[in-house]
PDB file of C-alpha atoms in Angstrom:
ATOM      1  CA  MET A   1    -143.224  46.747-131.603  1.00  0.00           C
ATOM      2  CA  LEU A   2    -143.829  49.921-129.659  1.00  0.00           C
ATOM      3  CA  ALA A   3    -145.771  48.070-126.946  1.00  0.00           C
ATOM      4  CA  GLU A   4    -143.156  45.390-126.291  1.00  0.00           C
ATOM      5  CA  PRO A   5    -141.765  46.219-122.786  1.00  0.00           C
ATOM      6  CA  ARG A   6    -138.349  44.689-123.324  1.00  0.00           C
ATOM      7  CA  LEU A   7    -137.798  46.466-126.607  1.00  0.00           C
ATOM      8  CA  LEU A   8    -139.029  49.746-125.085  1.00  0.00           C
ATOM      9  CA  LYS A   9    -136.448  49.472-122.318  1.00  0.00           C
ATOM     10  CA  LEU A  10    -133.681  48.867-124.818  1.00  0.00           C
ATOM     11  CA  ASN A  11    -134.880  51.690-127.117  1.00  0.00           C
ATOM     12  CA  PHE A  12    -135.163  54.097-124.183  1.00  0.00           C
ATOM     13  CA  GLY A  13    -131.636  52.983-123.062  1.00  0.00           C
ATOM     14  CA  ILE A  14    -130.048  53.771-126.435  1.00  0.00           C
ATOM     15  CA  MET A  15    -131.874  57.057-126.605  1.00  0.00           C
ATOM     16  CA  CYS A  16    -130.525  58.003-123.096  1.00  0.00           C
ATOM     17  CA  LEU A  17    -127.050  56.842-124.004  1.00  0.00           C
ATOM     18  CA  HIS A  18    -126.961  59.184-126.988  1.00  0.00           C
ATOM     19  CA  ILE A  19    -128.524  62.005-124.957  1.00  0.00           C
ATOM     20  CA  LEU A  20    -125.606  61.591-122.522  1.00  0.00           C
ATOM     21  CA  LEU A  21    -123.019  61.294-125.366  1.00  0.00           C
ATOM     22  CA  MET A  22    -124.133  64.541-127.016  1.00  0.00           C
ATOM     23  CA  SER A  23    -124.721  66.530-123.929  1.00  0.00           C
ATOM     24  CA  THR A  24    -121.337  65.493-122.472  1.00  0.00           C
ATOM     25  CA  PHE A  25    -119.507  66.368-125.657  1.00  0.00           C
ATOM     26  CA  VAL A  26    -121.127  69.764-125.770  1.00  0.00           C
ATOM     27  CA  ALA A  27    -119.612  70.494-122.334  1.00  0.00           C
ATOM     28  CA  LEU A  28    -116.247  68.758-122.863  1.00  0.00           C
ATOM     29  CA  PRO A  29    -114.529  70.997-125.470  1.00  0.00           C
ATOM     30  CA  GLY A  30    -114.752  74.006-123.178  1.00  0.00           C
ATOM     31  CA  GLN A  31    -113.301  71.996-120.304  1.00  0.00           C
ATOM     32  CA  LEU A  32    -110.367  70.852-122.487  1.00  0.00           C
ATOM     33  CA  ALA A  33    -109.720  74.416-123.579  1.00  0.00           C
ATOM     34  CA  ASP A  34    -109.787  75.508-119.947  1.00  0.00           C
ATOM     35  CA  ALA A  35    -107.144  72.849-119.211  1.00  0.00           C
ATOM     36  CA  GLY A  36    -104.907  74.607-121.716  1.00  0.00           C
ATOM     37  CA  PHE A  37    -105.393  72.223-124.597  1.00  0.00           C
ATOM     38  CA  PRO A  38    -106.129  74.174-127.831  1.00  0.00           C
ATOM     39  CA  ALA A  39    -109.325  73.485-129.703  1.00  0.00           C
ATOM     40  CA  ALA A  40    -107.356  72.726-132.883  1.00  0.00           C
ATOM     41  CA  GLU A  41    -105.743  69.840-131.011  1.00  0.00           C
ATOM     42  CA  HIS A  42    -108.843  68.219-129.537  1.00  0.00           C
ATOM     43  CA  TRP A  43    -109.047  65.681-132.422  1.00  0.00           C
ATOM     44  CA  LYS A  44    -105.886  64.048-131.099  1.00  0.00           C
ATOM     45  CA  VAL A  45    -107.501  63.251-127.769  1.00  0.00           C
ATOM     46  CA  TYR A  46    -110.674  61.957-129.504  1.00  0.00           C
ATOM     47  CA  LEU A  47    -108.752  59.841-132.050  1.00  0.00           C
ATOM     48  CA  ALA A  48    -106.544  58.185-129.413  1.00  0.00           C
ATOM     49  CA  THR A  49    -109.573  57.628-127.195  1.00  0.00           C
ATOM     50  CA  MET A  50    -111.584  55.941-129.969  1.00  0.00           C
ATOM     51  CA  LEU A  51    -108.730  53.718-131.056  1.00  0.00           C
ATOM     52  CA  ILE A  52    -108.115  52.535-127.515  1.00  0.00           C
ATOM     53  CA  ALA A  53    -111.863  52.132-126.826  1.00  0.00           C
ATOM     54  CA  PHE A  54    -112.485  50.097-129.954  1.00  0.00           C
ATOM     55  CA  GLY A  55    -109.636  47.770-129.100  1.00  0.00           C
ATOM     56  CA  SER A  56    -110.603  47.318-125.502  1.00  0.00           C
ATOM     57  CA  VAL A  57    -114.241  46.443-126.012  1.00  0.00           C
ATOM     58  CA  VAL A  58    -113.658  43.283-128.081  1.00  0.00           C
ATOM     59  CA  PRO A  59    -112.782  41.099-125.072  1.00  0.00           C
ATOM     60  CA  PHE A  60    -115.872  42.329-123.228  1.00  0.00           C
ATOM     61  CA  ILE A  61    -118.106  41.588-126.170  1.00  0.00           C
ATOM     62  CA  ILE A  62    -116.647  38.040-126.514  1.00  0.00           C
ATOM     63  CA  TYR A  63    -117.063  37.498-122.743  1.00  0.00           C
ATOM     64  CA  ALA A  64    -120.655  38.747-122.789  1.00  0.00           C
ATOM     65  CA  GLU A  65    -121.688  36.569-125.722  1.00  0.00           C
ATOM     66  CA  VAL A  66    -119.757  33.360-124.909  1.00  0.00           C
ATOM     67  CA  LYS A  67    -120.399  33.326-121.204  1.00  0.00           C
ATOM     68  CA  ARG A  68    -123.934  34.684-121.586  1.00  0.00           C
ATOM     69  CA  LYS A  69    -123.130  37.507-119.181  1.00  0.00           C
ATOM     70  CA  MET A  70    -124.858  40.274-121.236  1.00  0.00           C
ATOM     71  CA  LYS A  71    -126.679  41.780-118.219  1.00  0.00           C
ATOM     72  CA  GLN A  72    -123.507  41.823-116.049  1.00  0.00           C
ATOM     73  CA  VAL A  73    -121.413  43.513-118.774  1.00  0.00           C
ATOM     74  CA  PHE A  74    -124.267  45.973-119.410  1.00  0.00           C
ATOM     75  CA  VAL A  75    -124.447  46.882-115.688  1.00  0.00           C
ATOM     76  CA  PHE A  76    -120.676  47.251-115.671  1.00  0.00           C
ATOM     77  CA  CYS A  77    -120.898  49.675-118.542  1.00  0.00           C
ATOM     78  CA  VAL A  78    -123.513  51.763-116.686  1.00  0.00           C
ATOM     79  CA  GLY A  79    -121.180  51.873-113.684  1.00  0.00           C
ATOM     80  CA  LEU A  80    -118.275  52.807-115.857  1.00  0.00           C
ATOM     81  CA  ILE A  81    -120.247  55.730-117.334  1.00  0.00           C
ATOM     82  CA  VAL A  82    -121.024  56.915-113.830  1.00  0.00           C
ATOM     83  CA  VAL A  83    -117.353  56.756-112.947  1.00  0.00           C
ATOM     84  CA  ALA A  84    -116.435  58.564-116.204  1.00  0.00           C
ATOM     85  CA  GLU A  85    -118.894  61.366-115.404  1.00  0.00           C
ATOM     86  CA  ILE A  86    -117.518  61.668-111.842  1.00  0.00           C
ATOM     87  CA  VAL A  87    -113.941  61.835-113.201  1.00  0.00           C
ATOM     88  CA  LEU A  88    -115.042  64.471-115.738  1.00  0.00           C
ATOM     89  CA  TRP A  89    -116.823  66.438-112.983  1.00  0.00           C
ATOM     90  CA  ASN A  90    -113.809  66.277-110.725  1.00  0.00           C
ATOM     91  CA  ALA A  91    -111.199  67.081-113.425  1.00  0.00           C
ATOM     92  CA  GLN A  92    -111.986  70.791-113.759  1.00  0.00           C
ATOM     93  CA  THR A  93    -108.810  71.914-115.578  1.00  0.00           C
ATOM     94  CA  GLN A  94    -106.692  68.838-115.115  1.00  0.00           C
ATOM     95  CA  PHE A  95    -105.858  67.680-118.663  1.00  0.00           C
ATOM     96  CA  TRP A  96    -104.909  64.019-117.991  1.00  0.00           C
ATOM     97  CA  GLN A  97    -107.838  63.538-115.677  1.00  0.00           C
ATOM     98  CA  LEU A  98    -110.123  64.741-118.522  1.00  0.00           C
ATOM     99  CA  VAL A  99    -108.439  62.264-120.869  1.00  0.00           C
ATOM    100  CA  VAL A 100    -109.009  59.467-118.396  1.00  0.00           C
ATOM    101  CA  GLY A 101    -112.687  60.460-118.076  1.00  0.00           C
ATOM    102  CA  VAL A 102    -113.185  60.563-121.825  1.00  0.00           C
ATOM    103  CA  GLN A 103    -111.486  57.153-122.180  1.00  0.00           C
ATOM    104  CA  LEU A 104    -113.663  55.520-119.552  1.00  0.00           C
ATOM    105  CA  PHE A 105    -116.761  57.068-121.143  1.00  0.00           C
ATOM    106  CA  PHE A 106    -115.875  55.806-124.617  1.00  0.00           C
ATOM    107  CA  VAL A 107    -115.023  52.308-123.466  1.00  0.00           C
ATOM    108  CA  ALA A 108    -118.441  51.994-121.848  1.00  0.00           C
ATOM    109  CA  PHE A 109    -120.223  53.802-124.660  1.00  0.00           C
ATOM    110  CA  ASN A 110    -118.704  51.677-127.446  1.00  0.00           C
ATOM    111  CA  LEU A 111    -119.402  48.467-125.538  1.00  0.00           C
ATOM    112  CA  MET A 112    -123.041  49.423-125.060  1.00  0.00           C
ATOM    113  CA  GLU A 113    -123.256  50.499-128.685  1.00  0.00           C
ATOM    114  CA  ALA A 114    -122.197  46.967-129.674  1.00  0.00           C
ATOM    115  CA  LEU A 115    -124.339  45.099-127.152  1.00  0.00           C
ATOM    116  CA  LEU A 116    -127.626  46.908-127.599  1.00  0.00           C
ATOM    117  CA  PRO A 117    -128.305  46.010-131.321  1.00  0.00           C
ATOM    118  CA  SER A 118    -127.589  42.373-130.472  1.00  0.00           C
ATOM    119  CA  LEU A 119    -130.117  42.558-127.643  1.00  0.00           C
ATOM    120  CA  ILE A 120    -132.696  44.256-129.893  1.00  0.00           C
ATOM    121  CA  SER A 121    -132.240  41.463-132.501  1.00  0.00           C
ATOM    122  CA  LYS A 122    -132.590  38.743-129.788  1.00  0.00           C
ATOM    123  CA  GLU A 123    -135.659  40.371-128.200  1.00  0.00           C
ATOM    124  CA  SER A 124    -137.641  41.248-131.341  1.00  0.00           C
ATOM    125  CA  PRO A 125    -140.292  38.763-132.619  1.00  0.00           C
ATOM    126  CA  ALA A 126    -139.550  36.811-135.703  1.00  0.00           C
ATOM    127  CA  GLY A 127    -140.449  38.687-138.801  1.00  0.00           C
ATOM    128  CA  TYR A 128    -140.170  42.090-137.100  1.00  0.00           C
ATOM    129  CA  LYS A 129    -136.354  42.404-136.672  1.00  0.00           C
ATOM    130  CA  GLY A 130    -136.146  45.105-139.421  1.00  0.00           C
ATOM    131  CA  THR A 131    -138.922  47.125-137.768  1.00  0.00           C
ATOM    132  CA  ALA A 132    -137.315  46.732-134.365  1.00  0.00           C
ATOM    133  CA  MET A 133    -133.969  47.934-135.740  1.00  0.00           C
ATOM    134  CA  GLY A 134    -135.726  50.889-137.344  1.00  0.00           C
ATOM    135  CA  VAL A 135    -137.299  51.939-134.052  1.00  0.00           C
ATOM    136  CA  TYR A 136    -133.896  51.449-132.459  1.00  0.00           C
ATOM    137  CA  SER A 137    -132.186  53.696-135.013  1.00  0.00           C
ATOM    138  CA  THR A 138    -134.815  56.314-134.596  1.00  0.00           C
ATOM    139  CA  SER A 139    -134.309  56.242-130.812  1.00  0.00           C
ATOM    140  CA  GLN A 140    -130.568  56.774-131.336  1.00  0.00           C
ATOM    141  CA  PHE A 141    -131.162  59.834-133.559  1.00  0.00           C
ATOM    142  CA  LEU A 142    -133.703  61.272-131.195  1.00  0.00           C
ATOM    143  CA  GLY A 143    -131.143  60.890-128.417  1.00  0.00           C
ATOM    144  CA  VAL A 144    -128.551  62.755-130.441  1.00  0.00           C
ATOM    145  CA  ALA A 145    -130.971  65.619-131.187  1.00  0.00           C
ATOM    146  CA  ILE A 146    -132.205  65.881-127.555  1.00  0.00           C
ATOM    147  CA  GLY A 147    -128.736  65.524-126.105  1.00  0.00           C
ATOM    148  CA  GLY A 148    -127.223  68.258-128.283  1.00  0.00           C
ATOM    149  CA  SER A 149    -130.038  70.628-127.406  1.00  0.00           C
ATOM    150  CA  LEU A 150    -130.074  69.667-123.751  1.00  0.00           C
ATOM    151  CA  GLY A 151    -126.300  69.904-123.467  1.00  0.00           C
ATOM    152  CA  ALA A 152    -126.197  73.367-125.015  1.00  0.00           C
ATOM    153  CA  GLY A 153    -129.066  74.518-122.730  1.00  0.00           C
ATOM    154  CA  LEU A 154    -127.583  73.103-119.630  1.00  0.00           C
ATOM    155  CA  THR A 155    -124.039  74.359-120.217  1.00  0.00           C
ATOM    156  CA  ALA A 156    -125.470  77.849-120.945  1.00  0.00           C
ATOM    157  CA  CYS A 157    -127.350  77.814-117.594  1.00  0.00           C
ATOM    158  CA  LEU A 158    -125.012  75.823-115.406  1.00  0.00           C
ATOM    159  CA  THR A 159    -121.321  75.551-114.710  1.00  0.00           C
ATOM    160  CA  VAL A 160    -119.490  72.609-116.320  1.00  0.00           C
ATOM    161  CA  ARG A 161    -119.172  70.996-112.878  1.00  0.00           C
ATOM    162  CA  ALA A 162    -122.901  71.374-112.260  1.00  0.00           C
ATOM    163  CA  TYR A 163    -123.571  69.808-115.678  1.00  0.00           C
ATOM    164  CA  PHE A 164    -121.350  66.725-114.903  1.00  0.00           C
ATOM    165  CA  SER A 165    -123.019  66.379-111.486  1.00  0.00           C
ATOM    166  CA  LEU A 166    -126.323  66.221-113.271  1.00  0.00           C
ATOM    167  CA  ALA A 167    -124.986  63.857-115.961  1.00  0.00           C
ATOM    168  CA  GLN A 168    -124.110  61.311-113.237  1.00  0.00           C
ATOM    169  CA  CYS A 169    -127.834  60.813-112.497  1.00  0.00           C
ATOM    170  CA  TRP A 170    -128.917  59.197-115.792  1.00  0.00           C
ATOM    171  CA  PRO A 171    -126.713  56.157-115.811  1.00  0.00           C
ATOM    172  CA  GLN A 172    -127.737  55.358-112.201  1.00  0.00           C
ATOM    173  CA  CYS A 173    -131.323  54.885-113.511  1.00  0.00           C
ATOM    174  CA  GLY A 174    -129.923  52.072-115.704  1.00  0.00           C
ATOM    175  CA  TRP A 175    -129.077  50.004-112.679  1.00  0.00           C
ATOM    176  CA  GLN A 176    -132.767  49.476-111.934  1.00  0.00           C
ATOM    177  CA  SER A 177    -133.411  47.162-114.862  1.00  0.00           C
ATOM    178  CA  PRO A 178    -130.921  47.732-117.651  1.00  0.00           C
ATOM    179  CA  VAL A 179    -131.349  44.606-119.658  1.00  0.00           C
ATOM    180  CA  PRO A 180    -134.514  42.534-120.072  1.00  0.00           C
TER     181      PRO A 180
END
């Protein structure tokens, strides 16, 4: 399981995705507050964003599965995350620009969250699907832990703009060979 190159790429991808998720959302609340949006109201942005993102990913999932365009949709998601990070970097204290950045991020994130388990299942050898999903889940949780720590460390050392500049680098690595 751990030596299978295709599964390693997917597990590394989900770990990096969760590192980016957590580190971005360590930096984001301060940016929303700087835009004049009170912390007690942030849940409204996140709720609306998640509802829209969940609804908008269904057509992409259907397209990816039916047309067998998994890699193309995956690469699109990587590009969308780069765009989202650029929008968040550029937003500074512009509330609606922050909302657009968050929305783009979550559309791509939720779509990748839906596609990656399917890819793990397809790539894992017969009889090892449970083990493959266990390694996948562990990779997710490692990403959450690393991302929270990394995000806190980076936002303590860097400006939010510098953080988002750095955050744009990870997704670009995914263009090299995102899906086996």
